[in-house]
CSV table of C-alpha atoms and ligand atoms in Angstrom, one decimal:
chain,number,residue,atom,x,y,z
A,1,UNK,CA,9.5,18.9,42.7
A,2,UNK,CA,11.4,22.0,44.0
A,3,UNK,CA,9.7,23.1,47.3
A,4,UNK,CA,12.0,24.4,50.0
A,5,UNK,CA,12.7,28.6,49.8
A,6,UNK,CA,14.9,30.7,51.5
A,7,UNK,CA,14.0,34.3,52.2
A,8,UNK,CA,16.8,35.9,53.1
A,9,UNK,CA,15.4,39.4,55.9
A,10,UNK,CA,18.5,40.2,57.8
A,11,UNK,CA,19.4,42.9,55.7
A,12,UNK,CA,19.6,46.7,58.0
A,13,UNK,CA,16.9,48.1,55.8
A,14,UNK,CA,19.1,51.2,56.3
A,15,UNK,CA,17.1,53.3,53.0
A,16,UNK,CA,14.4,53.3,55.7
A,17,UNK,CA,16.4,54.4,58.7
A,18,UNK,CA,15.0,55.6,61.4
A,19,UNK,CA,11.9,53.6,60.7
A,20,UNK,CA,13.7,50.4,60.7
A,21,UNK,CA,16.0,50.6,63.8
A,22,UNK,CA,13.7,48.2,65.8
A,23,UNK,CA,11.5,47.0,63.2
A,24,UNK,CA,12.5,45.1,60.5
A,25,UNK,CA,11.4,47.2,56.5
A,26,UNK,CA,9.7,43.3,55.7
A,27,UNK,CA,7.1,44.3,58.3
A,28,UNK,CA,6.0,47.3,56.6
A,29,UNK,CA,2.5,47.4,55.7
A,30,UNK,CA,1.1,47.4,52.5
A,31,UNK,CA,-2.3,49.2,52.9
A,32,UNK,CA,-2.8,46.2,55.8
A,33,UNK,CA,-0.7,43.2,55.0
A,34,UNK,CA,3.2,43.3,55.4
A,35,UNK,CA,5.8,42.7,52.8
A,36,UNK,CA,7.1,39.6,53.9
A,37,UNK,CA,3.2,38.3,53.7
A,38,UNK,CA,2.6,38.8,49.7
A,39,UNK,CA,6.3,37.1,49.2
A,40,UNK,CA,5.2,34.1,51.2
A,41,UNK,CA,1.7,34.0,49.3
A,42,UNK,CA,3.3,33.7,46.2
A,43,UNK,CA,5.0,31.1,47.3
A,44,UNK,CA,2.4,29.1,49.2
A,45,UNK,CA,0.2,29.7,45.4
A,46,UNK,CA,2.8,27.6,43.6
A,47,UNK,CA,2.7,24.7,46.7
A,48,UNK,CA,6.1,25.8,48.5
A,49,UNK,CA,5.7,25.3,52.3
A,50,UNK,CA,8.8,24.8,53.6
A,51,UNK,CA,10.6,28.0,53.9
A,52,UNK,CA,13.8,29.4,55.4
A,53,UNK,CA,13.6,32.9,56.7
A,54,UNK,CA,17.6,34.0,57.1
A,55,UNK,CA,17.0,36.8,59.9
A,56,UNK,CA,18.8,38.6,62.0
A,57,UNK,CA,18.7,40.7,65.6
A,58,UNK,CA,15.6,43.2,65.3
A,59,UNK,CA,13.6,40.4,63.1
A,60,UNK,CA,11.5,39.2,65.9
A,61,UNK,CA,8.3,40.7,64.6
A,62,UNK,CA,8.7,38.2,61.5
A,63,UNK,CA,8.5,35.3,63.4
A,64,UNK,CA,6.0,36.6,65.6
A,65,UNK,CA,4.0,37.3,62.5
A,66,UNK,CA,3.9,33.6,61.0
A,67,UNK,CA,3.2,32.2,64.6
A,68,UNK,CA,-0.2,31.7,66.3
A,69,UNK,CA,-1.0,34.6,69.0
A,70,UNK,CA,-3.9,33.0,71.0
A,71,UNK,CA,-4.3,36.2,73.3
A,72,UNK,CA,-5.6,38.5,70.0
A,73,UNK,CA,-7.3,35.1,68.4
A,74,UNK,CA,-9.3,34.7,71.8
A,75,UNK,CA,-10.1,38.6,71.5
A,76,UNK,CA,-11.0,38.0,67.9
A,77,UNK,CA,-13.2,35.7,69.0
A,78,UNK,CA,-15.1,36.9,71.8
A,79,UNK,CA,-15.2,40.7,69.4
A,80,UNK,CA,-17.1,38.3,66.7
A,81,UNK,CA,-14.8,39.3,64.5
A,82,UNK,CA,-14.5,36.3,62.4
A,83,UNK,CA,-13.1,37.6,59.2
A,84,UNK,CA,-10.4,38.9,60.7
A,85,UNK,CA,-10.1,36.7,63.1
A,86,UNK,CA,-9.7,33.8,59.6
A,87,UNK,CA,-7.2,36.5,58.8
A,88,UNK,CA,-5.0,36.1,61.5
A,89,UNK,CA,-4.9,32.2,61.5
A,90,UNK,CA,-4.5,31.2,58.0
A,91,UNK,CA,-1.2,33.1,57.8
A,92,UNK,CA,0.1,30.8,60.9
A,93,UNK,CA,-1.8,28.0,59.2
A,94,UNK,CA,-0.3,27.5,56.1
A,95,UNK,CA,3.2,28.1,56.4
A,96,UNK,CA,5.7,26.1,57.8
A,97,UNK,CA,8.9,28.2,58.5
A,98,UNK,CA,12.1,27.8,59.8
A,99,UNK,CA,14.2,31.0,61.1
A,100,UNK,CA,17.6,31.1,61.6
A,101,UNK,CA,19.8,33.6,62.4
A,102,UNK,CA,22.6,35.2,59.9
A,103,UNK,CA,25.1,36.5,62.7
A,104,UNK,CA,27.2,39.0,60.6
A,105,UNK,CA,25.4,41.1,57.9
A,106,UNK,CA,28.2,39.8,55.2
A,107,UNK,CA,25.6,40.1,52.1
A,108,UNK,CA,23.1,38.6,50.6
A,109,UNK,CA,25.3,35.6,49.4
A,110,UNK,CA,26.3,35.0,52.7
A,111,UNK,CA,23.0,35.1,53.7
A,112,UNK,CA,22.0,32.4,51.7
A,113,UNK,CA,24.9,30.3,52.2
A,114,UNK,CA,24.0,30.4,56.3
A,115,UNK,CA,20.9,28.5,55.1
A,116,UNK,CA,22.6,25.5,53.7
A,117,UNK,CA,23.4,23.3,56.7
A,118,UNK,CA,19.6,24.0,57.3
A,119,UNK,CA,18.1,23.3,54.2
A,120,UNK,CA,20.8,20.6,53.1
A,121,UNK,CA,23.2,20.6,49.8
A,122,UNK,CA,21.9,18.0,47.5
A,123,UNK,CA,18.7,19.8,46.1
A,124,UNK,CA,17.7,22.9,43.7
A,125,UNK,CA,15.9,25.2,46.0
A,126,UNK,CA,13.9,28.8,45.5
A,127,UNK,CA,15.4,32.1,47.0
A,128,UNK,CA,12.8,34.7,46.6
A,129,UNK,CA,14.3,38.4,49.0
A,130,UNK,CA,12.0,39.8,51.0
A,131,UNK,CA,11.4,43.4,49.6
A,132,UNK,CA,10.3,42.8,46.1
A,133,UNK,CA,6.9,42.1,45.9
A,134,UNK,CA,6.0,40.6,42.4
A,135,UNK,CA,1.8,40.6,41.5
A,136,UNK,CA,-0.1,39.4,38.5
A,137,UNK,CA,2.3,36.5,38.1
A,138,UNK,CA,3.8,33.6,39.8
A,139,UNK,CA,7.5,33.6,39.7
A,140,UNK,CA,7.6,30.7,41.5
A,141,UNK,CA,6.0,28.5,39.0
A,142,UNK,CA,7.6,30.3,35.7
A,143,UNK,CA,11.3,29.1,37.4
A,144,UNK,CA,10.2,25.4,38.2
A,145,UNK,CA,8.6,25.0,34.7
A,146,UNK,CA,11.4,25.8,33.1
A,147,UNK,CA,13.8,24.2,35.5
A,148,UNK,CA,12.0,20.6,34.7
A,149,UNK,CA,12.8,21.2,31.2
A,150,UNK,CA,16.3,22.1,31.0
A,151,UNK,CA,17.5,20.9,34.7
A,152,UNK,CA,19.4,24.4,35.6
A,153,UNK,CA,19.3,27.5,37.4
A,154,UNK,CA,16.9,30.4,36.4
A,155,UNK,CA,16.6,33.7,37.4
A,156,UNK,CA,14.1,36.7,36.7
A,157,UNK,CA,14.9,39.5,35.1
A,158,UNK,CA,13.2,42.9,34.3
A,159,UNK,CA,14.2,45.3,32.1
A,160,UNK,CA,15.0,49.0,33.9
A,161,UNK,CA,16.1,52.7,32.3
A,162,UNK,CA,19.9,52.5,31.6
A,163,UNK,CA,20.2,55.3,34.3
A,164,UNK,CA,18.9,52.7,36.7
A,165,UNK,CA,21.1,49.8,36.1
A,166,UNK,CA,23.6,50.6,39.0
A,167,UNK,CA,21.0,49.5,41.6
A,168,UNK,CA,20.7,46.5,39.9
A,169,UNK,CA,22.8,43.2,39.3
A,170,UNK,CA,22.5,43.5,35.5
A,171,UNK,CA,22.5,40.2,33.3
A,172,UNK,CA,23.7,40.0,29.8
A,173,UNK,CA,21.2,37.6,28.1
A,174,UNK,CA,20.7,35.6,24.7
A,175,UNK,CA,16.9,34.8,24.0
A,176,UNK,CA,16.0,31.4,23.5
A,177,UNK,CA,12.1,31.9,23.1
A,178,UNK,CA,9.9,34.8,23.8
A,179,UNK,CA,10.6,35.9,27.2
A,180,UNK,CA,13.3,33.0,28.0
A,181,UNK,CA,16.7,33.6,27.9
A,182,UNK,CA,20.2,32.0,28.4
A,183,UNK,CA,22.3,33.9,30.7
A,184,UNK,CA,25.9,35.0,29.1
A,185,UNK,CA,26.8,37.0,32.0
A,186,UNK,CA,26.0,38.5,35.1
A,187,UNK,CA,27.3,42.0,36.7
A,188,UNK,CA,26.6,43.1,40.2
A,189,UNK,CA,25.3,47.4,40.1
A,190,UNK,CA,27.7,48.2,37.1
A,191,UNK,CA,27.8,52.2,35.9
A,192,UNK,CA,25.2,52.7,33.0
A,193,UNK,CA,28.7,52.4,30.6
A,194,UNK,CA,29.8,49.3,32.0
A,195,UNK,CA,26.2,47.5,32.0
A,196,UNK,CA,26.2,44.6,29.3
A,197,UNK,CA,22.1,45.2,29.1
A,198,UNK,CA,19.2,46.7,31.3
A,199,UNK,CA,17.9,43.5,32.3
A,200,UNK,CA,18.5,43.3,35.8
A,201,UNK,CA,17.5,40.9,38.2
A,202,UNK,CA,14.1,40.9,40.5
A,203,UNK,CA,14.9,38.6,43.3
A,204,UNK,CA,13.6,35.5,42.8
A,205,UNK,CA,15.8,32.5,41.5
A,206,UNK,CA,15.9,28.5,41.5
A,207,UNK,CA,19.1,27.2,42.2
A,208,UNK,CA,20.5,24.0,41.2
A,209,UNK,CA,23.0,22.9,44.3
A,210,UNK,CA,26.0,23.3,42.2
A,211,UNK,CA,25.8,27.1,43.5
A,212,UNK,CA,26.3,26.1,47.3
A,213,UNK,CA,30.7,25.6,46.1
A,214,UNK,CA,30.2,29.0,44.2
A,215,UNK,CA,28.7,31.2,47.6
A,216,UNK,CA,31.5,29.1,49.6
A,217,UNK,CA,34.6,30.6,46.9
A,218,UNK,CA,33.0,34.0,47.1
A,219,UNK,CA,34.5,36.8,48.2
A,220,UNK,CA,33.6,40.3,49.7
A,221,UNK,CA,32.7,42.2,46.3
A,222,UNK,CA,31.1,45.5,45.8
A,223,UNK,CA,30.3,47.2,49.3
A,224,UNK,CA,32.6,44.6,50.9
A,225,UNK,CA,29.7,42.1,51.2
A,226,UNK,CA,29.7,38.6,49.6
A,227,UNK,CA,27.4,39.1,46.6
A,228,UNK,CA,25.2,36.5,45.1
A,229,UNK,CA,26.0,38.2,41.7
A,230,UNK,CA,29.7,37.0,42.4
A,231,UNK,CA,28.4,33.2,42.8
A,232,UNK,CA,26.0,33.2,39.6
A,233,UNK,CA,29.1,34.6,37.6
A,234,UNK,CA,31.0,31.5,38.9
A,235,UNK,CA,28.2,29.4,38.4
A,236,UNK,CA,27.8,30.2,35.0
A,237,UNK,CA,31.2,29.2,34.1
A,238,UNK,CA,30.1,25.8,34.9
A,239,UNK,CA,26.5,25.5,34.5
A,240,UNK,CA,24.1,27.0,32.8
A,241,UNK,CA,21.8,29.6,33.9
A,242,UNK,CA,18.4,30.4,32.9
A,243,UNK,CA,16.6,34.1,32.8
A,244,UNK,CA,13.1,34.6,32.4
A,245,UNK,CA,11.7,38.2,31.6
A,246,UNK,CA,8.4,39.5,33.2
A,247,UNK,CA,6.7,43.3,32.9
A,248,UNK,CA,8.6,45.9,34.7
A,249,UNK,CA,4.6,46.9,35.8
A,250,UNK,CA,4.4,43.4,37.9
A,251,UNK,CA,7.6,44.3,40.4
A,252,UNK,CA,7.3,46.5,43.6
A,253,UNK,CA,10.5,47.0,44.9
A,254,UNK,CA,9.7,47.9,48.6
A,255,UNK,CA,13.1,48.5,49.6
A,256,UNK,CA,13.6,52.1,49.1
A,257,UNK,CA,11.0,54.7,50.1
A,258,UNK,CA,9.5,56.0,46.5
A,259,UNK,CA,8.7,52.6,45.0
A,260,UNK,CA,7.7,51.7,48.5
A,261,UNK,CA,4.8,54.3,48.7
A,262,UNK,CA,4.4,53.6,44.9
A,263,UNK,CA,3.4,50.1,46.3
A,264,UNK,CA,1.2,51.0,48.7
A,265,UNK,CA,-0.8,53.5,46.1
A,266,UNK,CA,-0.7,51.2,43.6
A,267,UNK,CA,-2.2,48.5,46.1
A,268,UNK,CA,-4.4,50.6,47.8
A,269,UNK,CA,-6.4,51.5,44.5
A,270,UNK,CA,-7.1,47.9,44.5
A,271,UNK,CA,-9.3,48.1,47.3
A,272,UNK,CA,-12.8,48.7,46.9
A,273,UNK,CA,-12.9,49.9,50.7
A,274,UNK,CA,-10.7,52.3,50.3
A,275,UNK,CA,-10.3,53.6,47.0
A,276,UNK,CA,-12.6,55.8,46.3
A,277,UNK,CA,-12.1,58.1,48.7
A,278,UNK,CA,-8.6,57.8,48.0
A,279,UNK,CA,-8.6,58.6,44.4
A,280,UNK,CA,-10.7,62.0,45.6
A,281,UNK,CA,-7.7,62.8,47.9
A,282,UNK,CA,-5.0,62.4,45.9
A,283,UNK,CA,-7.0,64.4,43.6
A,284,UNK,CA,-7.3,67.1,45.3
A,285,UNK,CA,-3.2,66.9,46.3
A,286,UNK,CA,-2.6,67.0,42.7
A,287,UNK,CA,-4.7,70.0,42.1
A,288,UNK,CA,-3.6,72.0,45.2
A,289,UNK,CA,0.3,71.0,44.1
A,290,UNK,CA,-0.3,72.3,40.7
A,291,UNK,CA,-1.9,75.7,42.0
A,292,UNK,CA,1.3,75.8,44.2
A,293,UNK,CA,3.3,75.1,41.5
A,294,UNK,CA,1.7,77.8,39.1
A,295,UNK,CA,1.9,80.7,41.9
A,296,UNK,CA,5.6,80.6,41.8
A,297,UNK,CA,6.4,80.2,38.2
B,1,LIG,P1,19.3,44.9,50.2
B,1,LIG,O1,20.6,45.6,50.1
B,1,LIG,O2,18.2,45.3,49.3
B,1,LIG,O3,18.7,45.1,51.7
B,1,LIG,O4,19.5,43.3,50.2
B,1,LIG,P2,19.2,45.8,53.0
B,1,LIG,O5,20.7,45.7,53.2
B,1,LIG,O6,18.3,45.3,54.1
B,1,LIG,O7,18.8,47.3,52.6
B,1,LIG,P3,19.6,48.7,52.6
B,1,LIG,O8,20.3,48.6,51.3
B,1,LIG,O9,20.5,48.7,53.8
B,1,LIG,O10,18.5,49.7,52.6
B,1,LIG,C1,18.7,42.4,49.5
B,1,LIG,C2,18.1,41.4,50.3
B,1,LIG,O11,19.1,40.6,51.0
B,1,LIG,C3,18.9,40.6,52.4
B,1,LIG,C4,18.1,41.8,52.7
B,1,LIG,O12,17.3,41.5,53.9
B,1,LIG,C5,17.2,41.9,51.4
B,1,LIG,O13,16.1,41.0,51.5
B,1,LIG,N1,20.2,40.6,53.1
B,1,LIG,C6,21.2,41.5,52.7
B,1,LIG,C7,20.5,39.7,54.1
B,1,LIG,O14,19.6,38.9,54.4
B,1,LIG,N2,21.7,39.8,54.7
B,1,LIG,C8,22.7,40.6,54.3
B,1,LIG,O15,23.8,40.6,54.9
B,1,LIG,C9,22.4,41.6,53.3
């Protein structure tokens, strides 16, 4: 059974500057719940406890988040607010993390690789990143079932515009089944000319161990920063790697401002609290834009 993750947060969240100068972009809400919550929940679905947040200076709130706060429980409390107050303790509850500290942003493969004395080298573990939250599905599960039948790494994928692909590492695939594929190769943010395909990678991946040697050869790559894109072509060479596709409508990239308020709309007409009123405002937004709009053409 594959249950230990690593989320790798010390990232400088630096699309989102200045609002992430003290606060890290994994804390930002999501109508009410923060990022780094729904990534957890989607782990603690498919029964993975154990998880190893990589974080960095300006990441306290993070840990403070998955850790009991008896001051605002005893308020809770003494308010009679009890759902919220069930709320609050079930995320300290059910988790069982373990933070340590990545010194030097170097990447996100170095981020990883400061996990391994941590999480030890001899077994296949998760990675899912902090900013992409993925609904409708479990990720987790998809990767271990088809990591108990061939043994091997897999990956998500998604398939994006072609104009997209440079914000992406972009794998070229061969399909085995439906929506499995065999990895052929892997490229890190290539130019729409140099992408193999538009299937690009989503941030969630099972790893066999044979990729701790990879992240160890790797060097700075694109941006200067040891790229897990770099370690999965190496790995390839030796292994292989599995790639399952899922709907581009089930991933929320939170890392970048548009998607992120994309997110928080998309959520937020979810909620029966709150989204009727909602859909009336942005209504009338649209409306009043459009007069806007008509008055100077
Ligand atoms: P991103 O490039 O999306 O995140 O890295 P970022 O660097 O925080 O954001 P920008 O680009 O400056 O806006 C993908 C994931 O890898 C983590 C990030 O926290 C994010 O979850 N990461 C990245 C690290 O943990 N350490 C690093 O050195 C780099």
């Amino acid at each position: 059974m594959v249950n230990k993750a690593i989320i790798p947060v010390a990232g400088w969240g630096t699309r989102f500057l200045p609002a992430t100068k003290a606060m890290p972009k994994e804390m930002l809400p999501i109508v009410d719940k923060p990022v780094i919550q729904y990534i957890v929940e989607e782990l603690l679905e498919a029964g993975v406890y154990n998880i190893i947040f990589v974080t960095g200076r300006h990441k306290r709130a993070i840990e403070d988040h998955f850790d009991l706060n008896p001051d605002l429980e005893l308020h809770l409390e003494r308010a009679g607010k009890k759902k919220l107050l069930g709320e609050v303790r079930k995320i300290s509850h059910l988790v069982n993390p373990i933070f340590i500290r990545q010194k030097e942003q170097k990447g996100l493969g170095h981020a990883i690789l400061t996990a391994k004395a941590t999480l030890g080298s001899e077994e296949p573990f998760i990675v899912s990143l902090g900013d992409i939250i993925i609904k409708g599905i479990n990720t987790i599960d998809i990767m271990r079932q088809i990591y108990h039948r061939y043994g091997k790494s897999v990956i998500i994928l998604f398939e994006v515009p072609r104009k997209d692909v440079f914000k992406y590492g972009i794998a070229k695939v061969r399909k085995i089944d439906n929506d499995t594929f065999l990895v052929e190769d892997i490229v890190e943010k290539p130019s729409p000319q140099e992408a193999p395909s538009n299937y690009a990678v989503v941030g969630r991946y099972l790893f066999t161990p044979t990729i701790w040697e990879k992240l160890e050869k790797t060097k700075p790559g694109k941006g200067g920063e040891i790229q897990l894109t770099d370690a999965i072509k190496e790995l390839l060479k030796e292994e292989a790697v599995y790639a399952y596709k899922i709907d581009r409508n089930s991933v929320f990239d939170t890392g970048n401002k548009l998607d992120y308020l994309k997110t928080v709309i998309t959520f937020a007409l979810e909620r029966e609290d709150i989204n009727g009123e909602l859909l009336e405002f942005l209504r009338e937004k649209i409306e009043e834009k459009a007069k806007e709009k008509d008055k100077k053409d």
